[in-house]
Amino acid sequence: MLIGGIEAGGTKIVCAVGDRSGEIKAKQSISTRDPDETLQEVKAFFSDYELESLGVGSFGPINLNKNSDTYGMILNTPKTAWKHFDLLGRLQQDFRIPIFIDTDVNAACLSEYRHGAGKDVNSCLYITVGTGIGAGLVQEGRTFQGRTHPEMGHVIVPQHPDDTFPGVCPYHGNCLEGMASGPAIEKRHGRKGHLLADDVNVWEIEAHYLAHAIASYTLILSPERIILGGGVMKQDVLFPLVRQKVFGLVNDYVDMGNMNEFIVTPELGDEQGVKGAIALTVSEK
Ligand code: ADP
Ligand code: ZN
């Protein structure tokens, strides 16, 4: 039987058809416009297949509290056409099959856990450092949601001593996302991150913020592996800097093992999101 996967992002929605093993048989990328127009195209893509179930990894914030009347509704997003849009309700109307919905980062984390950089561990954290910063957590094959879902990108981090940048987060200013997302780097230094590759100071400051957040995540969640993805992490120089700073901050209080195996790159590339969405519908590893 076939399973549908939807990776719903602010700029594109990737749809795929696959099987329980995670093998993708067909895929299509649809640009994100207003909900109705976009989801009509999503429905048209899947209409060629007989699906058993559908998994959705969505941008957020999204209500993931199953006991709530607004379960599966997009919440306070700056994408105004999608604000308070009942995404799960609409998909249920369109497909009438079991639908499993989670955050995009939880889906990405589950994908890496099942098929990629987290294959050999029982728990892992996936962090994306891109236009925004977000993280998903998987423990024993299940993603963690809690009350709505974690928003780990918005933790408060201490200012770097040489950094006077106030941050770009509209809610908190200098939270992690405010200080270390791609747009934060661009605003602080006046140029996009990929043009700053040779400026060691840029990555020293970036690693400071990421490492403080990651040290806290490590102490709070105790994941066996931390996978760092997203556009900003294409700066390879960040990996050794972040590992070294996290090691220093935790100061041997907890055993993180070999730091090169503790903080790693993702393995799945382009199919990570849809494979994760499909994995949401399958309960075993
Ligand atoms: P999104 O978060 O929107 O899904 P990405 O994960 O690709 O998309 O992140 C986009 C952000 O990453 C942009 O702010 C961009 O400037 C930044 N970025 C992309 N490539 C690089 C790079 N090589 N080095 C540093 N920053 C980069
Ligand atoms: Zn914030």
Short mmCIF file of C-alpha atoms and ligand atoms in Angstrom, two decimals:
data_model
loop_
_atom_site.label_atom_id
_atom_site.label_comp_id
_atom_site.label_asym_id
_atom_site.label_seq_id
_atom_site.Cartn_x
_atom_site.Cartn_y
_atom_site.Cartn_z
CA MET A 1 0.00 0.00 0.00
CA LEU A 2 1.12 3.52 -0.69
CA ILE A 3 1.54 6.35 1.78
CA GLY A 4 1.40 10.07 1.04
CA GLY A 5 3.83 12.55 2.55
CA ILE A 6 3.51 16.34 2.60
CA GLU A 7 6.29 18.68 3.65
CA ALA A 8 4.47 21.98 4.05
CA GLY A 9 6.77 25.00 4.01
CA GLY A 10 6.25 28.73 3.63
CA THR A 11 7.71 28.86 0.12
CA LYS A 12 6.97 25.38 -1.20
CA ILE A 13 4.94 22.32 -0.40
CA VAL A 14 6.58 19.06 -1.37
CA CYS A 15 4.28 16.10 -1.93
CA ALA A 16 5.49 12.53 -2.29
CA VAL A 17 4.16 9.02 -2.55
CA GLY A 18 6.17 6.27 -0.92
CA ASP A 19 5.99 3.04 1.01
CA ARG A 20 6.59 1.95 4.60
CA SER A 21 10.32 1.45 3.98
CA GLY A 22 10.64 5.15 3.10
CA GLU A 23 11.26 4.59 -0.59
CA ILE A 24 9.87 7.50 -2.61
CA LYS A 25 8.04 6.58 -5.83
CA ALA A 26 6.84 10.00 -7.00
CA LYS A 27 7.40 13.56 -5.86
CA GLN A 28 6.24 17.05 -6.76
CA SER A 29 7.04 20.49 -5.45
CA ILE A 30 4.22 23.04 -5.38
CA SER A 31 4.75 26.71 -4.62
CA THR A 32 2.92 27.93 -1.52
CA ARG A 33 0.23 30.48 -2.39
CA ASP A 34 -3.06 30.95 -0.61
CA PRO A 35 -4.31 27.79 1.12
CA ASP A 36 -7.20 26.95 -1.21
CA GLU A 37 -5.28 27.25 -4.46
CA THR A 38 -2.26 25.43 -3.06
CA LEU A 39 -4.19 22.55 -1.55
CA GLN A 40 -6.20 22.01 -4.72
CA GLU A 41 -2.90 21.33 -6.45
CA VAL A 42 -1.85 19.02 -3.62
CA LYS A 43 -5.09 17.06 -3.99
CA ALA A 44 -4.61 16.81 -7.76
CA PHE A 45 -1.10 15.34 -7.32
CA PHE A 46 -2.31 12.58 -5.00
CA SER A 47 -5.42 11.78 -7.05
CA ASP A 48 -3.43 9.34 -9.23
CA TYR A 49 -2.66 7.11 -6.25
CA GLU A 50 -4.60 4.97 -3.83
CA LEU A 51 -3.24 5.99 -0.45
CA GLU A 52 -3.49 4.10 2.83
CA SER A 53 -2.62 7.15 4.95
CA LEU A 54 -1.10 10.60 4.78
CA GLY A 55 1.66 12.19 6.88
CA VAL A 56 2.17 15.93 7.11
CA GLY A 57 5.19 17.83 8.42
CA SER A 58 4.07 21.44 8.59
CA PHE A 59 5.52 24.86 9.21
CA GLY A 60 4.17 26.37 12.36
CA PRO A 61 3.29 27.28 14.86
CA ILE A 62 0.52 24.71 14.59
CA ASN A 63 -1.83 23.34 17.22
CA LEU A 64 -0.82 19.71 17.89
CA ASN A 65 -2.90 19.19 21.00
CA LYS A 66 -5.21 16.30 20.07
CA ASN A 67 -7.73 17.29 22.76
CA SER A 68 -8.17 20.77 21.39
CA ASP A 69 -11.03 21.89 19.12
CA THR A 70 -8.47 23.50 16.86
CA TYR A 71 -6.11 20.48 16.56
CA GLY A 72 -4.17 20.74 13.30
CA MET A 73 -4.80 24.46 12.84
CA ILE A 74 -2.00 26.83 11.81
CA LEU A 75 -1.60 29.46 14.53
CA ASN A 76 0.10 32.81 14.69
CA THR A 77 2.08 32.79 11.43
CA PRO A 78 3.30 35.90 9.59
CA LYS A 79 1.98 34.22 6.39
CA THR A 80 -1.38 35.93 6.79
CA ALA A 81 -3.40 33.79 4.36
CA TRP A 82 -2.52 30.74 6.49
CA LYS A 83 -3.08 32.29 9.89
CA HIS A 84 -5.73 30.25 11.76
CA PHE A 85 -6.18 28.02 8.72
CA ASP A 86 -7.53 24.59 9.62
CA LEU A 87 -4.92 22.58 7.71
CA LEU A 88 -5.80 19.18 9.15
CA GLY A 89 -9.55 19.78 8.72
CA ARG A 90 -9.10 20.70 5.08
CA LEU A 91 -6.87 17.68 4.37
CA GLN A 92 -9.35 15.37 6.11
CA GLN A 93 -12.10 16.72 3.88
CA ASP A 94 -9.96 16.26 0.77
CA PHE A 95 -8.56 12.78 1.50
CA ARG A 96 -10.79 10.89 3.96
CA ILE A 97 -7.95 8.60 5.09
CA PRO A 98 -5.99 8.58 8.39
CA ILE A 99 -3.79 11.70 8.57
CA PHE A 100 -0.81 12.17 10.88
CA ILE A 101 0.39 15.73 11.39
CA ASP A 102 3.44 17.14 13.15
CA THR A 103 5.89 20.02 12.86
CA ASP A 104 8.29 20.14 9.92
CA VAL A 105 11.24 19.80 12.31
CA ASN A 106 9.74 16.82 14.13
CA ALA A 107 9.16 15.16 10.75
CA ALA A 108 12.75 15.96 9.72
CA CYS A 109 14.00 14.53 13.00
CA LEU A 110 11.97 11.34 12.59
CA SER A 111 13.25 10.99 9.05
CA GLU A 112 16.89 11.18 10.14
CA TYR A 113 16.15 8.88 13.10
CA ARG A 114 14.64 6.23 10.89
CA HIS A 115 16.62 6.47 7.68
CA GLY A 116 19.60 8.80 8.20
CA ALA A 117 22.00 10.24 10.77
CA GLY A 118 20.01 8.88 13.74
CA LYS A 119 19.57 5.30 12.48
CA ASP A 120 21.74 3.77 15.19
CA VAL A 121 20.44 5.65 18.26
CA ASN A 122 17.22 5.65 20.30
CA SER A 123 16.85 9.39 20.62
CA CYS A 124 17.92 12.37 18.60
CA LEU A 125 17.44 16.08 18.22
CA TYR A 126 17.30 17.75 14.81
CA ILE A 127 17.96 21.47 14.60
CA THR A 128 17.54 23.56 11.47
CA VAL A 129 19.42 26.84 11.22
CA GLY A 130 17.98 28.66 8.23
CA THR A 131 15.47 31.47 7.71
CA GLY A 132 14.27 30.52 11.16
CA ILE A 133 15.65 28.19 13.80
CA GLY A 134 13.64 25.22 15.00
CA ALA A 135 14.22 21.81 16.49
CA GLY A 136 12.45 18.48 16.65
CA LEU A 137 12.95 15.66 19.12
CA VAL A 138 12.47 11.93 18.72
CA GLN A 139 12.63 9.41 21.54
CA GLU A 140 12.08 5.66 20.93
CA GLY A 141 10.48 6.33 17.56
CA ARG A 142 8.04 8.99 18.74
CA THR A 143 8.21 12.71 18.22
CA PHE A 144 7.71 14.99 21.18
CA GLN A 145 4.91 17.58 21.09
CA GLY A 146 3.93 18.49 24.64
CA ARG A 147 1.33 21.23 25.06
CA THR A 148 1.56 22.52 21.50
CA HIS A 149 5.10 21.73 20.39
CA PRO A 150 8.55 22.89 21.43
CA GLU A 151 9.86 26.19 20.04
CA MET A 152 13.52 25.60 20.78
CA GLY A 153 14.66 28.26 18.31
CA HIS A 154 13.34 30.95 20.63
CA VAL A 155 15.36 30.13 23.75
CA ILE A 156 17.22 33.03 25.31
CA VAL A 157 20.98 32.98 24.78
CA PRO A 158 23.69 35.13 26.40
CA GLN A 159 25.05 37.97 24.28
CA HIS A 160 28.51 37.40 22.81
CA PRO A 161 30.89 39.89 24.52
CA ASP A 162 31.89 41.48 21.17
CA ASP A 163 28.35 41.58 19.72
CA THR A 164 26.04 44.57 20.11
CA PHE A 165 23.44 43.36 17.59
CA PRO A 166 19.94 43.61 19.11
CA GLY A 167 18.49 40.61 17.23
CA VAL A 168 15.73 40.20 14.65
CA CYS A 169 13.06 38.15 16.42
CA PRO A 170 9.80 40.16 16.39
CA TYR A 171 8.78 38.52 19.66
CA HIS A 172 12.03 38.41 21.67
CA GLY A 173 14.69 40.42 19.84
CA ASN A 174 17.81 38.57 20.92
CA CYS A 175 16.59 34.97 21.32
CA LEU A 176 18.55 32.26 19.45
CA GLU A 177 16.61 32.78 16.22
CA GLY A 178 16.92 36.53 16.64
CA MET A 179 20.71 36.27 16.91
CA ALA A 180 21.74 33.26 14.81
CA SER A 181 19.24 32.67 11.96
CA GLY A 182 20.26 33.42 8.36
CA PRO A 183 18.43 36.79 8.40
CA ALA A 184 20.17 37.70 11.70
CA ILE A 185 23.59 37.05 10.15
CA GLU A 186 22.64 39.11 7.11
CA LYS A 187 21.36 42.05 9.15
CA ARG A 188 24.29 42.03 11.60
CA HIS A 189 27.01 41.89 8.94
CA GLY A 190 25.22 43.53 5.99
CA ARG A 191 25.70 40.53 3.70
CA LYS A 192 24.22 37.05 3.32
CA GLY A 193 25.97 34.21 5.12
CA HIS A 194 27.31 32.47 2.03
CA LEU A 195 29.26 35.66 1.17
CA LEU A 196 30.89 35.75 4.60
CA ALA A 197 32.65 32.38 4.45
CA ASP A 198 36.12 33.88 4.99
CA ASP A 199 35.25 36.04 7.98
CA VAL A 200 36.20 33.95 11.01
CA ASN A 201 34.64 36.44 13.40
CA VAL A 202 31.19 35.87 11.87
CA TRP A 203 31.32 32.15 12.58
CA GLU A 204 32.88 32.59 16.00
CA ILE A 205 29.85 34.69 17.01
CA GLU A 206 27.42 32.32 15.27
CA ALA A 207 28.94 29.29 17.02
CA HIS A 208 28.72 31.06 20.38
CA TYR A 209 24.93 31.38 20.13
CA LEU A 210 24.35 27.92 18.67
CA ALA A 211 26.59 26.28 21.27
CA HIS A 212 24.84 27.95 24.21
CA ALA A 213 21.47 26.73 22.98
CA ILE A 214 22.82 23.25 22.19
CA ALA A 215 24.48 22.93 25.59
CA SER A 216 21.10 23.72 27.19
CA TYR A 217 19.25 21.26 24.95
CA THR A 218 21.85 18.62 25.85
CA LEU A 219 21.41 19.20 29.58
CA ILE A 220 17.61 19.36 29.40
CA LEU A 221 16.84 16.60 26.90
CA SER A 222 19.90 14.34 26.95
CA PRO A 223 19.61 13.29 23.29
CA GLU A 224 21.99 10.62 22.05
CA ARG A 225 22.68 12.57 18.88
CA ILE A 226 22.25 16.14 17.66
CA ILE A 227 21.82 16.70 13.92
CA LEU A 228 22.40 20.22 12.61
CA GLY A 229 20.86 21.14 9.26
CA GLY A 230 19.51 24.16 7.38
CA GLY A 231 21.17 26.65 5.04
CA VAL A 232 23.46 28.29 7.58
CA MET A 233 25.01 24.93 8.55
CA LYS A 234 26.40 24.68 5.02
CA GLN A 235 29.28 26.65 6.55
CA ASP A 236 31.32 23.56 7.45
CA VAL A 237 33.55 25.63 9.72
CA LEU A 238 30.66 25.85 12.18
CA PHE A 239 30.73 22.17 13.09
CA PRO A 240 34.15 22.05 14.79
CA LEU A 241 33.51 25.42 16.45
CA VAL A 242 30.13 24.36 17.82
CA ARG A 243 31.43 20.97 19.02
CA GLN A 244 34.33 22.60 20.83
CA LYS A 245 32.14 25.24 22.49
CA VAL A 246 29.43 22.79 23.56
CA PHE A 247 32.14 20.56 25.05
CA GLY A 248 33.55 23.56 26.93
CA LEU A 249 30.17 24.73 28.22
CA VAL A 250 29.04 21.31 29.46
CA ASN A 251 32.52 20.95 30.95
CA ASP A 252 32.48 17.15 31.24
CA TYR A 253 29.50 17.22 33.58
CA VAL A 254 27.62 14.80 31.34
CA ASP A 255 29.21 12.33 28.93
CA MET A 256 28.52 13.29 25.32
CA GLY A 257 30.86 10.63 23.94
CA ASN A 258 32.87 11.45 20.84
CA MET A 259 31.84 14.99 19.88
CA ASN A 260 32.22 14.17 16.15
CA GLU A 261 29.55 11.50 16.59
CA PHE A 262 27.41 13.56 18.96
CA ILE A 263 26.95 16.65 16.77
CA VAL A 264 26.61 15.64 13.13
CA THR A 265 25.35 16.70 9.69
CA PRO A 266 22.05 15.37 8.28
CA GLU A 267 22.24 12.45 5.83
CA LEU A 268 19.05 12.67 3.84
CA GLY A 269 19.28 15.78 1.65
CA ASP A 270 16.24 16.76 -0.41
CA GLU A 271 13.99 13.87 0.59
CA GLN A 272 14.34 14.41 4.34
CA GLY A 273 11.05 16.31 4.71
CA VAL A 274 8.77 14.01 2.74
CA LYS A 275 10.40 10.85 4.09
CA GLY A 276 9.76 12.24 7.56
CA ALA A 277 6.14 13.02 6.72
CA ILE A 278 5.68 9.43 5.51
CA ALA A 279 7.48 8.12 8.61
CA LEU A 280 4.90 9.89 10.81
CA THR A 281 2.34 7.33 9.62
CA VAL A 282 4.51 4.29 10.39
CA SER A 283 4.97 3.35 14.04
CA GLU A 284 8.06 1.12 14.03
CA LYS A 285 11.72 2.01 13.26
P1 ADP B 1 14.54 27.74 5.05
O1 ADP B 1 14.99 27.91 6.45
O2 ADP B 1 13.84 28.95 4.51
O3 ADP B 1 13.79 26.47 4.82
P2 ADP B 1 17.31 27.25 4.39
O4 ADP B 1 17.46 26.18 5.42
O5 ADP B 1 17.95 27.01 3.06
O6 ADP B 1 15.82 27.61 4.10
O7 ADP B 1 17.94 28.56 5.01
C1 ADP B 1 18.00 29.76 4.32
C2 ADP B 1 18.95 30.70 5.09
O8 ADP B 1 20.26 30.11 5.12
C3 ADP B 1 19.11 32.06 4.42
O9 ADP B 1 19.06 33.08 5.41
C4 ADP B 1 20.49 31.99 3.77
O10 ADP B 1 21.14 33.26 3.73
C5 ADP B 1 21.24 31.04 4.67
N1 ADP B 1 22.25 30.30 3.92
C6 ADP B 1 22.07 29.54 2.82
N2 ADP B 1 23.23 29.03 2.37
C7 ADP B 1 24.18 29.48 3.22
C8 ADP B 1 25.60 29.28 3.31
N3 ADP B 1 26.27 28.55 2.43
N4 ADP B 1 26.23 29.87 4.34
C9 ADP B 1 25.58 30.61 5.25
N5 ADP B 1 24.25 30.84 5.22
C10 ADP B 1 23.57 30.29 4.22
ZN ZN B 2 12.23 34.62 19.38
#
